[in-house]
Short mmCIF file of C-alpha atoms in Angstrom, two decimals:
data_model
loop_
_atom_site.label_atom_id
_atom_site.label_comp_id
_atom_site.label_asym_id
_atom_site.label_seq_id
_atom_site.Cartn_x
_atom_site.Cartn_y
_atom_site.Cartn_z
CA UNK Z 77 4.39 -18.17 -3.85
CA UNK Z 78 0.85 -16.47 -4.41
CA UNK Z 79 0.23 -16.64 -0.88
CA UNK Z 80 3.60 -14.21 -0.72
CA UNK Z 81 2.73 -12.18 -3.55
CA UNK Z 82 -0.81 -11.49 -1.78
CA UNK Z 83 1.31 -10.61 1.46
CA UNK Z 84 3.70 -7.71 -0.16
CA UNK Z 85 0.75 -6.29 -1.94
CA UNK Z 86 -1.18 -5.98 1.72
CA UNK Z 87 2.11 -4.04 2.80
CA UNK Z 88 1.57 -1.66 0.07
CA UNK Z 89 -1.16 -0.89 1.69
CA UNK Z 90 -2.57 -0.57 -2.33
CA UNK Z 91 -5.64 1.79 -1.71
CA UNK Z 92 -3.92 4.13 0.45
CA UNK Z 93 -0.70 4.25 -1.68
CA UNK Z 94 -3.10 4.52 -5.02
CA UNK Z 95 -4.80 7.91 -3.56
CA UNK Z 96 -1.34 9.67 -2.62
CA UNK Z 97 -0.55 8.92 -6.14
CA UNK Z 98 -3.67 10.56 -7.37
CA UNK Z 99 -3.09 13.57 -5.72
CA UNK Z 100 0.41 13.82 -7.10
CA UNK Z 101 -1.43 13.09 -10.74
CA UNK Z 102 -4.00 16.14 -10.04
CA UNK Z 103 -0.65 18.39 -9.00
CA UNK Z 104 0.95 17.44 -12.33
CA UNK Z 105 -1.89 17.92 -14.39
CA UNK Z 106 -2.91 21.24 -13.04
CA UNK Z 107 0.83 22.71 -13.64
CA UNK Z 108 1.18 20.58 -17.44
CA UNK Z 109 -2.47 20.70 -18.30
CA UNK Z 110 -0.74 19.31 -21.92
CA UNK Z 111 1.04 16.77 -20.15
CA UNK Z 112 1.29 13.60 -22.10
CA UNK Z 113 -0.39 9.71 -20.11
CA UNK Z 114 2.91 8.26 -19.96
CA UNK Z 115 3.81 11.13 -17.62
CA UNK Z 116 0.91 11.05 -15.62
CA UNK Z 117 1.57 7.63 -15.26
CA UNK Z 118 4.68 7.77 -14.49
CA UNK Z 119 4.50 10.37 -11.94
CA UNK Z 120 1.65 8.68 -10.14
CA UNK Z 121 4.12 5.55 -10.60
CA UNK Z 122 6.84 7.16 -8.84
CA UNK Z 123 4.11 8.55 -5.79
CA UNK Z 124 3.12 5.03 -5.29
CA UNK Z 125 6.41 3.26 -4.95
CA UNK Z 126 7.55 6.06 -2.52
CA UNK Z 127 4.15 6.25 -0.62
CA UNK Z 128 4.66 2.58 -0.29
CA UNK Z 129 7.76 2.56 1.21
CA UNK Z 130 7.21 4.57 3.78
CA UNK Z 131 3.50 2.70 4.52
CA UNK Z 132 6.16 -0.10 4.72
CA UNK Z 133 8.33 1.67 7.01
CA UNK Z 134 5.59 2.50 9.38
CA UNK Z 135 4.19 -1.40 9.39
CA UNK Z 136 7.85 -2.42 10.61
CA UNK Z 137 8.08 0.04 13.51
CA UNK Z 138 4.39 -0.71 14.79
CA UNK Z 139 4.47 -4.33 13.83
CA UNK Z 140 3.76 -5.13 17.77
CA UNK Z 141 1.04 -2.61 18.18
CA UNK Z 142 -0.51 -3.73 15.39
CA UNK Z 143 -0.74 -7.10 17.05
CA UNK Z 144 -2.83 -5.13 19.91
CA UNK Z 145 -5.24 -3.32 17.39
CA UNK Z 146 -8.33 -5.19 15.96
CA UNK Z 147 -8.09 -3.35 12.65
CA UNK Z 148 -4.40 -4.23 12.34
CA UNK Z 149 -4.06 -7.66 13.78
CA UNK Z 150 -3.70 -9.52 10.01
CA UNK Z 151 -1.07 -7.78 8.79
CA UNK Z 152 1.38 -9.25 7.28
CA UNK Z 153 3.65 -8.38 9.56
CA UNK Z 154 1.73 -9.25 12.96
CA UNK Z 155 0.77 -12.62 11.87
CA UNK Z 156 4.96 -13.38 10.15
CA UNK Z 157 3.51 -13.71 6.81
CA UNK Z 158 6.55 -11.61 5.92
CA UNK Z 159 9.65 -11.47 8.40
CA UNK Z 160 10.81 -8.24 8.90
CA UNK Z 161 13.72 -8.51 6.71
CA UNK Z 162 12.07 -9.11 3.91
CA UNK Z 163 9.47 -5.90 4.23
CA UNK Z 164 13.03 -3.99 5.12
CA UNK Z 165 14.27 -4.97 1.58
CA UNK Z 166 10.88 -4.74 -0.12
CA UNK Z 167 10.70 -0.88 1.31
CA UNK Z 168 14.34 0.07 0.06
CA UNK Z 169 13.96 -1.52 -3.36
CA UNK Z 170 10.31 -0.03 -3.39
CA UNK Z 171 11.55 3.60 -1.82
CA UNK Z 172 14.46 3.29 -4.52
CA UNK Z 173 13.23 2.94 -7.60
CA UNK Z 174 10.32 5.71 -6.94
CA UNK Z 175 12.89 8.24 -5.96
CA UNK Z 176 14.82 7.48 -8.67
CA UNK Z 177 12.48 7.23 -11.23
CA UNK Z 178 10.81 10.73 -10.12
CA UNK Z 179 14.29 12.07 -9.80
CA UNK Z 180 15.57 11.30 -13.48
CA UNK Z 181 12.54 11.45 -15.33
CA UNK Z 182 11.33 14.34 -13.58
CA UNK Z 183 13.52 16.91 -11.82
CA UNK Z 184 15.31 16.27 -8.32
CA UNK Z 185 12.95 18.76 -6.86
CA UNK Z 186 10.18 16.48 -6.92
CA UNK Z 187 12.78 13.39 -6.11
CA UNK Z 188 14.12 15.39 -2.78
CA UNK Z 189 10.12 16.71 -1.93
CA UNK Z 190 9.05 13.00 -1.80
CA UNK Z 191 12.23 11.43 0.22
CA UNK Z 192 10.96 14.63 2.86
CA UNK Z 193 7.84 13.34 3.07
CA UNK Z 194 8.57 9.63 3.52
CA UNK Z 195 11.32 10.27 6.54
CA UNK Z 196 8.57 12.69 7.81
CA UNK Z 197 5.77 9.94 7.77
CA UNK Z 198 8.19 7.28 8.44
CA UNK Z 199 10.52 8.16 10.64
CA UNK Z 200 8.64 11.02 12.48
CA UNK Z 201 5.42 10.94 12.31
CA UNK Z 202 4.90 6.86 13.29
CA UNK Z 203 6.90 7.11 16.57
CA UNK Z 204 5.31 10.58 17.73
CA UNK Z 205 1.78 8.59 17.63
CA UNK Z 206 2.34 7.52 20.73
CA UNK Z 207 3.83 10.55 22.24
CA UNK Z 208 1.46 13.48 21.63
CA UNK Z 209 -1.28 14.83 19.53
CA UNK Z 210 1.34 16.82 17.59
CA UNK Z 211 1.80 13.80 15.36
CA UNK Z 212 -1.56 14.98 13.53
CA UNK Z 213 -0.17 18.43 12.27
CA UNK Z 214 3.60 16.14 11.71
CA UNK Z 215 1.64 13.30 9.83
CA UNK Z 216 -0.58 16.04 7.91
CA UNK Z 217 2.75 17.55 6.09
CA UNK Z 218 3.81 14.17 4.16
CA UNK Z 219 -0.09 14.15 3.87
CA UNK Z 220 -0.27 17.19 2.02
CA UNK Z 221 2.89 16.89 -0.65
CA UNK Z 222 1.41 14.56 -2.87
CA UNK Z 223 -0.21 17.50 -5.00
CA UNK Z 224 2.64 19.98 -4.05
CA UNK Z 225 5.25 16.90 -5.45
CA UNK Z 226 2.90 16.70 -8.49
CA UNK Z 227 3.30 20.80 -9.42
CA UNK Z 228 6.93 20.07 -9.15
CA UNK Z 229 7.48 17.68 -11.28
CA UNK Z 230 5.50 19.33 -13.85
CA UNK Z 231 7.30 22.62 -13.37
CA UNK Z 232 10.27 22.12 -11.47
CA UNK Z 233 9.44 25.26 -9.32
CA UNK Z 234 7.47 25.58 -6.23
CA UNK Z 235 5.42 29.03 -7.02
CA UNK Z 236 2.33 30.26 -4.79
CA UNK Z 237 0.33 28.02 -6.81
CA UNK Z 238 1.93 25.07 -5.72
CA UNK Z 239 1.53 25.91 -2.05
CA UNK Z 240 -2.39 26.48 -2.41
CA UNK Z 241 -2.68 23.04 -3.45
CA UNK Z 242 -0.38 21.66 -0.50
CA UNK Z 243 -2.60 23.96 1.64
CA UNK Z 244 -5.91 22.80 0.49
CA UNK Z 245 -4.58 18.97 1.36
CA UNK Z 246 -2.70 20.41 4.50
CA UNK Z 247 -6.05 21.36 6.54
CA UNK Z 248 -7.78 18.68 5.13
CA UNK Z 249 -6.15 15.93 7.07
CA UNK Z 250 -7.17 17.19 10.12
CA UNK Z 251 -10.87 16.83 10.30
CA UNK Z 252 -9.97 13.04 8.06
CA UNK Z 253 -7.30 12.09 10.50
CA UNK Z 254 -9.43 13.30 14.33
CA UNK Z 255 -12.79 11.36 12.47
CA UNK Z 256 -10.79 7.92 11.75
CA UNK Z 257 -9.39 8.40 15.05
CA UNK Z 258 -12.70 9.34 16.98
CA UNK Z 259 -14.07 6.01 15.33
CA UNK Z 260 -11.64 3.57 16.04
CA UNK Z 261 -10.64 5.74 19.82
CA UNK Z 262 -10.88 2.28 21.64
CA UNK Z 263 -8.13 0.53 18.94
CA UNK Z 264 -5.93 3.33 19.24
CA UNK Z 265 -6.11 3.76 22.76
CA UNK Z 266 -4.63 -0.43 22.84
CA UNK Z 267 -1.87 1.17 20.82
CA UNK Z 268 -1.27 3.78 23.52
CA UNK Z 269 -2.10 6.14 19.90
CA UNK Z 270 -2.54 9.89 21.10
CA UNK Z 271 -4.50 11.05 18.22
CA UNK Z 272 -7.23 12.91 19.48
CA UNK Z 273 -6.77 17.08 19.98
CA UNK Z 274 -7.69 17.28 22.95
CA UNK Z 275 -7.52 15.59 26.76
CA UNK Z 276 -10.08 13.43 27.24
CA UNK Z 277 -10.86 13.00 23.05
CA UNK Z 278 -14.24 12.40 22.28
CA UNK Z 279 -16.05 15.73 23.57
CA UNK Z 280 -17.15 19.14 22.15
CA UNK Z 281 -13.57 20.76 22.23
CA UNK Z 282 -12.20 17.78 19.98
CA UNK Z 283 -15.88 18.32 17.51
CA UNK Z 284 -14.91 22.14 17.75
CA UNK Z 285 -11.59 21.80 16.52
CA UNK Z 286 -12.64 19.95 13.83
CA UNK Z 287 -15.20 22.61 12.47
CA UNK Z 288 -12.78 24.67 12.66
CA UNK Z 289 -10.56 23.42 10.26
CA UNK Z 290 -13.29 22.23 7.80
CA UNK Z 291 -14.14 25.86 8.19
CA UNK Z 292 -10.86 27.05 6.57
CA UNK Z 293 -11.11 24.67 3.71
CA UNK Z 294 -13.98 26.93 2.24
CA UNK Z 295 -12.37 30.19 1.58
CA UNK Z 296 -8.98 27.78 0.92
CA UNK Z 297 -10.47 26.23 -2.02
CA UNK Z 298 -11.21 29.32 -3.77
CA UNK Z 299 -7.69 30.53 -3.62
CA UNK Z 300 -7.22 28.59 -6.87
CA UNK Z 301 -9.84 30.87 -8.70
CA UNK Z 302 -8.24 33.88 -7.40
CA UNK Z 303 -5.00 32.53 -8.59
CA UNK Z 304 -5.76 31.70 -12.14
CA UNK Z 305 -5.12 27.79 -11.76
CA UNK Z 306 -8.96 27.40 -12.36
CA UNK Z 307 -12.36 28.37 -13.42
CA UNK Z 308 -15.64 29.69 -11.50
CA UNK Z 309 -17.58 25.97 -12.07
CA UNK Z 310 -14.82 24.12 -9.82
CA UNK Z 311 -14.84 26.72 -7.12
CA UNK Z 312 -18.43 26.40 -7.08
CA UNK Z 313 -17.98 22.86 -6.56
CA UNK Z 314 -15.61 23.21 -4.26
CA UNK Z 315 -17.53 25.68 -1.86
CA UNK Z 316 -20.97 23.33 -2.14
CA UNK Z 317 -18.63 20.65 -0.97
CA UNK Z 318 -17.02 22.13 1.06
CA UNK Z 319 -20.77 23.43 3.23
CA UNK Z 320 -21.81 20.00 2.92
CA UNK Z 321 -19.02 18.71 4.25
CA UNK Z 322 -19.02 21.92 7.44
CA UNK Z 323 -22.03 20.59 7.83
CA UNK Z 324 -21.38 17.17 9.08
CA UNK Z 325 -19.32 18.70 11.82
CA UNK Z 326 -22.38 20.60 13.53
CA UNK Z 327 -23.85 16.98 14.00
CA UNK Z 328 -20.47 16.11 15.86
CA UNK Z 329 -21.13 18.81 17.88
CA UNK Z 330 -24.44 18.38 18.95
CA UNK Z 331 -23.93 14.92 19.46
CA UNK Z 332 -20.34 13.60 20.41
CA UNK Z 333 -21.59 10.68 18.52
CA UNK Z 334 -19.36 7.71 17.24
CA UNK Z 335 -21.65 7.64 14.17
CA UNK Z 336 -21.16 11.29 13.59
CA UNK Z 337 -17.38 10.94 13.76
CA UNK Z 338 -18.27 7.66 10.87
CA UNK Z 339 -20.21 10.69 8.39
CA UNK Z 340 -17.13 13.06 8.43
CA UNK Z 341 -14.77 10.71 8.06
CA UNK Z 342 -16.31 9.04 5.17
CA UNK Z 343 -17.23 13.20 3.81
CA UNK Z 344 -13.65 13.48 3.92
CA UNK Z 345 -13.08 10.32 1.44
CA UNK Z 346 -15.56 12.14 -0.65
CA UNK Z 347 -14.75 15.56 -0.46
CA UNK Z 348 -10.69 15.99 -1.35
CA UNK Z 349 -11.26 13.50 -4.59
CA UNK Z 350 -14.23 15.59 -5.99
CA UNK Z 351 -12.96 19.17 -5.39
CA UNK Z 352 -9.40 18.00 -6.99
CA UNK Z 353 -11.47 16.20 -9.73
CA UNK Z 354 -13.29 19.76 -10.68
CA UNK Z 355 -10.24 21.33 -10.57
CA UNK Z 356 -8.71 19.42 -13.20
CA UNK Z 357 -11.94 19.20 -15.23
CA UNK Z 358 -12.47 23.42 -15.05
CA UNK Z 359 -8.13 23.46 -15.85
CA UNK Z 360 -8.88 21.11 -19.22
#
C-alpha cells in the first residue's frame, strides 16, 4: 500500500507541481495583498491538483519514451508501478477537484484559465516535443498562467497588470526550458525531443537566442514599477537579478559548454522565485 502511495506522489511530480502553485500564490497575493491564508492556500491548492493532472497526462502519453530516457526510466509509469488506468483515473479525479475547487471558491475565470493551460501542456504541448522546436513557445504559455491564474482569482478580471506578470513568466521559460534541454541534449535526443532552437542545438545561434530572451526579462520586470503593482526596492532586485542572470548567458556564448548550459539553468531556478518573492515583499 505505501509502496503505491509513494508511486502516485512520484506522478505528481510534487516539486514541479508545488512551484506552479507558488506562482499562482504570488499572482493572488499581488492582486488581494489583504487576502486571507486559507485563500492562499486554497488557491495554491487548486494550482497543484490541476498542475498535477496534466504532469499526469503528459507521463501517460510519453510513458514509452520515458523508458528510453535515463532521467525518466523509474517512473512509475515505465517500470508498471502504476498501470495506466489507474494514473488515467488519478489525473481526472486530481484535474477535477482543482478545477472545481478554483471554479466555486474562486470565480470560473480562473477555473476556465487553468483547464487552458492543462489541455495546452497536456494535450499540445507533450506530442509537439517530438515534432518541432515550436513546442518551447506552446509549452511556455501553460508555463506562464500560473501567476496570470493567480490575479484572476483574486480579481476576477484580467487587467494589464495581470498580463505583465504572465509576461514576466512567459520569456522566462525560454532561456529555463533551451538550458535543461542543452544539458540533458543526449536524453532528449533518445526521445526523438526537438527542444533545442535551432538545427544542429548546441552552438552559438542556440546561446544567442537565449541572451536574447534573458535580455527582455530586464526592462520586463520593471513594468510592474511603472504599473503601480510594486515598489522601487523589488525592481531593483529584479534588474540585479536579472544582470546576473544575462550574465550567465555570455559564458554560453563564449563557450558552447554543457556546464554553462548547467549555470543558467540552475540561475533560472533562482531567478523567477526571488524576483516574484520581492515583488510580494515591496506589495506588503
Amino acid at each position: 500500500m505505501a509502496h503505491k502511495a509513494k508511486a502516485y506522489f512520484k506522478l505528481l511530480k510534487f516539486r514541479l507541481s508545488f512551484t506552479v502553485a507558488f506562482s499562482s500564490a504570488i499572482g493572488y497575493i499581488l492582486g488581494f495583498p489583504d487576502a486571507s491564508y486559507l485563500s492562499i492556500a486554497l488557491v495554491m491548492l487548486g494550482g497543484l491538483l490541476v498542475t498535477g493532472a496534466a504532469n499526469i497526462i503528459n507521463q501517460i502519453i510519453e510513458r514509452d519514451l520515458d523508458r528510453m530516457m535515463k532521467r525518466t526510466a523509474k517512473r512509475p509509469l515505465p517500470t508498471g508501478q502504476l498501470s495506466v488506468t489507474e494514473a488515467i483515473v488519478f489525473a481526472v479525479l486530481l484535474g477535477i477537484g482543482g478545477l472545481a475547487l478554483l471554479g466555486l471558491y474562486f470565480n470560473l475565470l480562473t477555473a476556465a484559465l487553468s483547464l487552458l493551460g492543462l489541455v495546452l501542456y497536456g494535450f499540445v504541448y507533450t506530442p509537439l516535443k517530438r515534432i518541432s522546436p515550436i513546442c518551447v513557445f506552446v509549452g511556455a504559455i501553460p508555463g506562464g498562467l500560473p501567476p496570470l491564474i493567480g490575479w484572476a482569482a483574486a480579481t476576477g478580471v484580467l487587467g494589464a497588470e495581470a498580463w505583465i506578470l504572465f509576461g514576466i513568466q512567459f520569456i522566462w521559460q525560454f532561456p529555463h526550458f533551451w538550458a535543461i534541454a542543452w544539458v540533458l541534449d543526449e536524453d532528449y535526443k533518445k526521445a526523438g525531443f526537438k527542444m533545442l532552437p535551432m538545427e544542429g542545438g548546441k552552438n552559438l545561434k542556440t546561446a544567442i537566442q537565449i541572451m536574447i530572451y534573458t535580455l527582455v526579462l530586464i526592462p520586463l520586470s520593471l513594468l510592474p514599477l511603472q504599473f503601480g503593482m510594486t515598489g522601487t526596492t523589488s525592481a531593483l532586485i529584479a534588474v540585479v537579478c536579472g544582470v546576473l542572470f544575462l550574465a550567465q548567458t555570455f559564458y554560453l556564448m563564449r563557450t558552447c559548454s554543457k556546464k554553462a548550459a548547467m549555470s543558467i539553468m540552475f540561475g533560472s531556478f533562482l531567478y523567477l522565485p526571488i524576483v516574484q518573492i520581492a515583488f510580494v515583499l515591496d506589495k506588503l
